[in-house]
Amino acid sequence: MASSSSLLGLAASLALLSLFTPSSCFDPTAISYNDSKVALSWQSGSATWYGAPTGAGPDDNGGGCGFKNVNLPPFSAMTSCGNHNLFKGGKGCGSCYYIKCLGHPACSGKPSHITITDLCDGGICLDAPFHFDMSGIAFGSMSYPGRSNELRHAGRLAVEFARVPCQYPGRTISFHVEQGSNPNYFAVLIEYEDGEGDLNQVEIMESRSRNWVTMRESWGAIYRLDTSHPLNAPFSIRLTDDKNRKLVARNVIPANWRPNTVYRSVVQYS
């Protein structure tokens, strides 16, 4: 018969093991918000779709925000271009919305969760104050089950949408050092910020320095710094959102950093 100390040790081991049990993949269509706790402000807009019917939009699974592989988790092809009022010159990159279609028999009325990853810069996107040019997957997700093709054949739809906090369970803010970066030119793509604030400022601090230097928007969610002297790594990066909340990723870019590499921080907006 096992001793009480052995049983306690086994229980502790099982509890510890449970902490490392892999979770299921993040499903952005499964996010829900309690309307009694989060007041959703619904607005009217319009929506179309582009790319492959069951694709993520752009042929290269990228887009005007600079995000890569938007067909894969955590975006999982639930993505959209936004016109200028949604893209906001790049500050709207990564913004999350609930969106539901109206007035078509295939519309379920159930909101889908999408992320802005691209810019719609002309044509039909200029015909309404707020227009979403969605991926084929995202557009079809607004339908009743089995009727996504019917909805995609409808073309342009009237929609209602609401800004919601982004949620990336198990992920911290990541920094993708862009191809072409070198000691005198440093460009970084910022990804996976929780919450609903748009980035208002990005700053960088070199090793052995106490000075924060403002990076300028390059394009989309990519920020850059050009310098006349070689930068000294490791680098810390400070983010400020439009609610003036600051978050510091200390020494997130290591001394031996390389272009085209992702560096994950240990910080996240709550």
Coordinates of C-alpha atoms in Angstrom, one line a residue, residues 38-239:
V38 CA -18.5 44.9 -22.6
A39 CA -20.7 47.5 -24.3
L40 CA -20.5 46.9 -28.0
S41 CA -21.0 50.0 -30.1
W42 CA -22.5 48.8 -33.4
Q43 CA -22.0 50.8 -36.6
S44 CA -23.2 50.4 -40.2
G45 CA -20.9 49.6 -43.0
S46 CA -20.5 47.5 -46.2
A47 CA -18.5 44.4 -47.1
T48 CA -17.2 42.5 -50.1
W49 CA -14.6 39.8 -50.4
Y50 CA -11.4 39.1 -52.4
G51 CA -8.9 36.4 -53.2
A52 CA -9.8 32.7 -53.2
P53 CA -13.3 31.7 -51.9
T54 CA -11.7 29.7 -49.1
G55 CA -8.5 31.7 -48.8
A56 CA -7.1 34.4 -46.5
G57 CA -7.3 37.2 -49.0
P58 CA -3.9 38.1 -50.5
D59 CA -2.2 35.4 -52.7
D60 CA 0.9 35.6 -50.5
N61 CA -1.1 35.4 -47.2
G62 CA 0.3 38.8 -46.2
G63 CA -1.2 42.2 -46.9
G64 CA -0.7 45.9 -46.4
C65 CA 0.0 45.6 -42.7
G66 CA 3.1 43.5 -43.1
F67 CA 1.7 40.5 -41.2
K68 CA 2.9 37.1 -42.5
N69 CA 1.0 33.8 -42.9
V70 CA -2.4 35.3 -42.1
N71 CA -3.9 32.0 -43.2
L72 CA -2.4 30.3 -40.1
P73 CA -3.3 30.8 -36.4
P74 CA -3.8 33.1 -34.7
F75 CA -5.4 34.9 -37.7
S76 CA -6.6 31.7 -39.3
A77 CA -7.8 33.5 -42.5
M78 CA -10.4 35.5 -40.5
T79 CA -9.0 38.7 -41.9
S80 CA -10.1 41.8 -43.9
C81 CA -8.9 44.8 -45.7
G82 CA -10.2 48.0 -44.2
N83 CA -10.8 51.3 -46.1
H84 CA -9.0 54.4 -44.9
N85 CA -11.3 55.0 -41.9
L86 CA -10.5 51.4 -40.6
F87 CA -6.9 51.1 -41.8
K88 CA -6.0 54.6 -40.3
G89 CA -2.7 54.9 -42.1
G90 CA -1.5 51.6 -40.5
K91 CA -2.6 52.4 -37.0
G92 CA -5.6 50.2 -37.6
C93 CA -3.5 47.2 -38.4
G94 CA -4.3 44.3 -36.1
S95 CA -7.6 45.9 -35.0
C96 CA -10.3 43.4 -34.1
Y97 CA -14.0 43.6 -35.0
Y98 CA -17.2 41.7 -34.7
I99 CA -19.1 41.9 -38.0
K100 CA -22.4 40.5 -39.1
C101 CA -24.3 40.8 -42.4
L102 CA -27.8 42.0 -43.0
G103 CA -30.6 41.7 -45.6
H104 CA -29.6 38.4 -47.3
P105 CA -31.3 35.1 -46.7
A106 CA -28.0 33.4 -46.1
C107 CA -26.9 35.9 -43.4
S108 CA -27.0 34.1 -40.0
G109 CA -27.0 37.3 -38.0
K110 CA -24.3 35.8 -35.8
P111 CA -21.1 38.0 -35.6
S112 CA -17.8 36.8 -36.9
H113 CA -14.5 37.9 -35.4
I114 CA -12.1 39.4 -37.9
T115 CA -8.8 41.3 -37.8
I116 CA -7.7 44.1 -40.1
T117 CA -4.5 43.0 -41.9
D118 CA -4.7 44.9 -45.2
L119 CA -5.7 48.1 -46.9
C120 CA -8.5 48.6 -49.5
D121 CA -7.4 51.8 -51.2
G122 CA -9.9 52.4 -54.0
G123 CA -12.9 51.4 -56.0
I124 CA -15.8 50.0 -54.0
C125 CA -14.0 50.7 -50.7
L126 CA -14.5 54.4 -51.2
D127 CA -18.3 54.1 -51.6
A128 CA -19.0 53.9 -47.8
P129 CA -17.6 55.5 -44.7
F130 CA -16.6 52.0 -43.4
H131 CA -16.0 49.2 -45.9
F132 CA -14.5 45.8 -45.2
D133 CA -13.0 43.8 -48.1
M134 CA -12.9 40.5 -46.4
S135 CA -11.1 37.2 -47.1
G136 CA -13.3 34.5 -48.7
I137 CA -13.2 32.5 -45.5
A138 CA -14.2 35.5 -43.3
F139 CA -17.0 36.6 -45.6
G140 CA -18.5 33.1 -45.8
S141 CA -18.4 32.8 -42.0
M142 CA -21.2 35.3 -41.7
S143 CA -23.6 32.8 -43.3
Y144 CA -25.8 30.0 -41.9
P145 CA -23.9 26.6 -42.0
G146 CA -23.6 25.2 -45.5
R147 CA -24.5 28.5 -47.2
S148 CA -21.2 30.3 -47.4
N149 CA -21.0 29.9 -51.2
E150 CA -24.4 31.4 -51.5
L151 CA -23.3 34.4 -49.4
R152 CA -20.1 34.9 -51.4
H153 CA -22.2 35.0 -54.7
A154 CA -24.2 37.8 -53.2
G155 CA -21.4 40.3 -53.8
R156 CA -21.6 43.5 -51.7
L157 CA -23.5 43.3 -48.4
A158 CA -24.7 45.7 -45.8
V159 CA -23.1 44.9 -42.4
E160 CA -23.0 46.0 -38.8
F161 CA -19.7 46.0 -37.0
A162 CA -18.3 46.7 -33.6
R163 CA -14.7 47.2 -32.4
V164 CA -13.8 44.6 -29.8
P165 CA -10.6 43.8 -27.8
C166 CA -8.1 41.5 -29.5
Q167 CA -7.4 38.3 -27.7
Y168 CA -4.3 36.1 -28.3
P169 CA -4.5 33.5 -25.6
G170 CA -1.1 32.2 -24.7
R171 CA 0.8 34.7 -26.9
T172 CA 2.9 37.7 -25.9
I173 CA 3.7 40.7 -28.1
S174 CA 6.2 39.7 -30.8
F175 CA 8.7 41.6 -32.9
H176 CA 9.6 40.5 -36.4
V177 CA 12.9 42.1 -37.5
E178 CA 12.3 42.8 -41.1
Q179 CA 14.5 41.7 -44.0
G180 CA 17.2 44.3 -44.8
S181 CA 17.7 45.4 -41.2
N182 CA 21.3 46.2 -40.3
P183 CA 23.2 48.2 -37.6
N184 CA 22.3 51.5 -39.3
Y185 CA 18.7 50.6 -40.3
F186 CA 16.4 48.7 -38.0
A187 CA 12.8 47.8 -39.0
V188 CA 10.4 45.7 -36.9
L189 CA 6.9 44.4 -37.4
I190 CA 4.9 44.4 -34.1
E191 CA 2.3 41.7 -33.7
Y192 CA -0.3 40.2 -31.3
E193 CA -1.2 43.1 -29.0
D194 CA -4.1 42.3 -26.8
G195 CA -6.8 44.9 -26.1
E196 CA -8.4 47.5 -28.3
G197 CA -5.9 50.3 -28.3
D198 CA -4.1 51.4 -31.4
L199 CA -0.4 52.0 -31.2
N200 CA 0.4 55.7 -30.9
Q201 CA 4.2 55.6 -30.5
V202 CA 7.0 53.1 -30.7
E203 CA 10.4 53.8 -29.1
I204 CA 13.7 52.0 -29.0
M205 CA 16.5 52.1 -26.5
E206 CA 20.0 50.8 -27.2
S207 CA 22.3 48.9 -24.9
R208 CA 24.2 51.1 -22.5
S209 CA 21.8 54.0 -23.1
R210 CA 19.1 55.6 -21.1
N211 CA 17.5 57.4 -24.0
W212 CA 14.3 56.3 -25.8
V213 CA 14.4 57.2 -29.5
T214 CA 11.1 57.4 -31.4
M215 CA 10.8 55.1 -34.4
R216 CA 8.8 56.2 -37.3
E217 CA 6.0 54.4 -39.1
S218 CA 7.4 52.7 -42.2
W219 CA 4.3 51.1 -43.5
G220 CA 1.5 49.0 -42.0
A221 CA 2.5 47.7 -38.6
I222 CA 6.2 48.1 -39.4
Y223 CA 8.3 50.8 -37.6
R224 CA 11.8 51.8 -38.5
L225 CA 14.9 53.7 -37.3
D226 CA 17.6 55.0 -39.5
T227 CA 20.8 56.1 -37.7
S228 CA 24.2 57.6 -38.6
H229 CA 26.0 55.3 -36.1
P230 CA 25.8 51.5 -35.7
L231 CA 23.1 50.6 -33.2
N232 CA 24.3 48.7 -30.1
A233 CA 22.1 45.7 -29.2
P234 CA 20.4 44.4 -27.2
F235 CA 17.4 46.7 -27.7
S236 CA 14.4 47.4 -25.5
I237 CA 11.2 48.6 -27.2
R238 CA 8.5 50.7 -25.6
L239 CA 5.0 50.8 -26.9

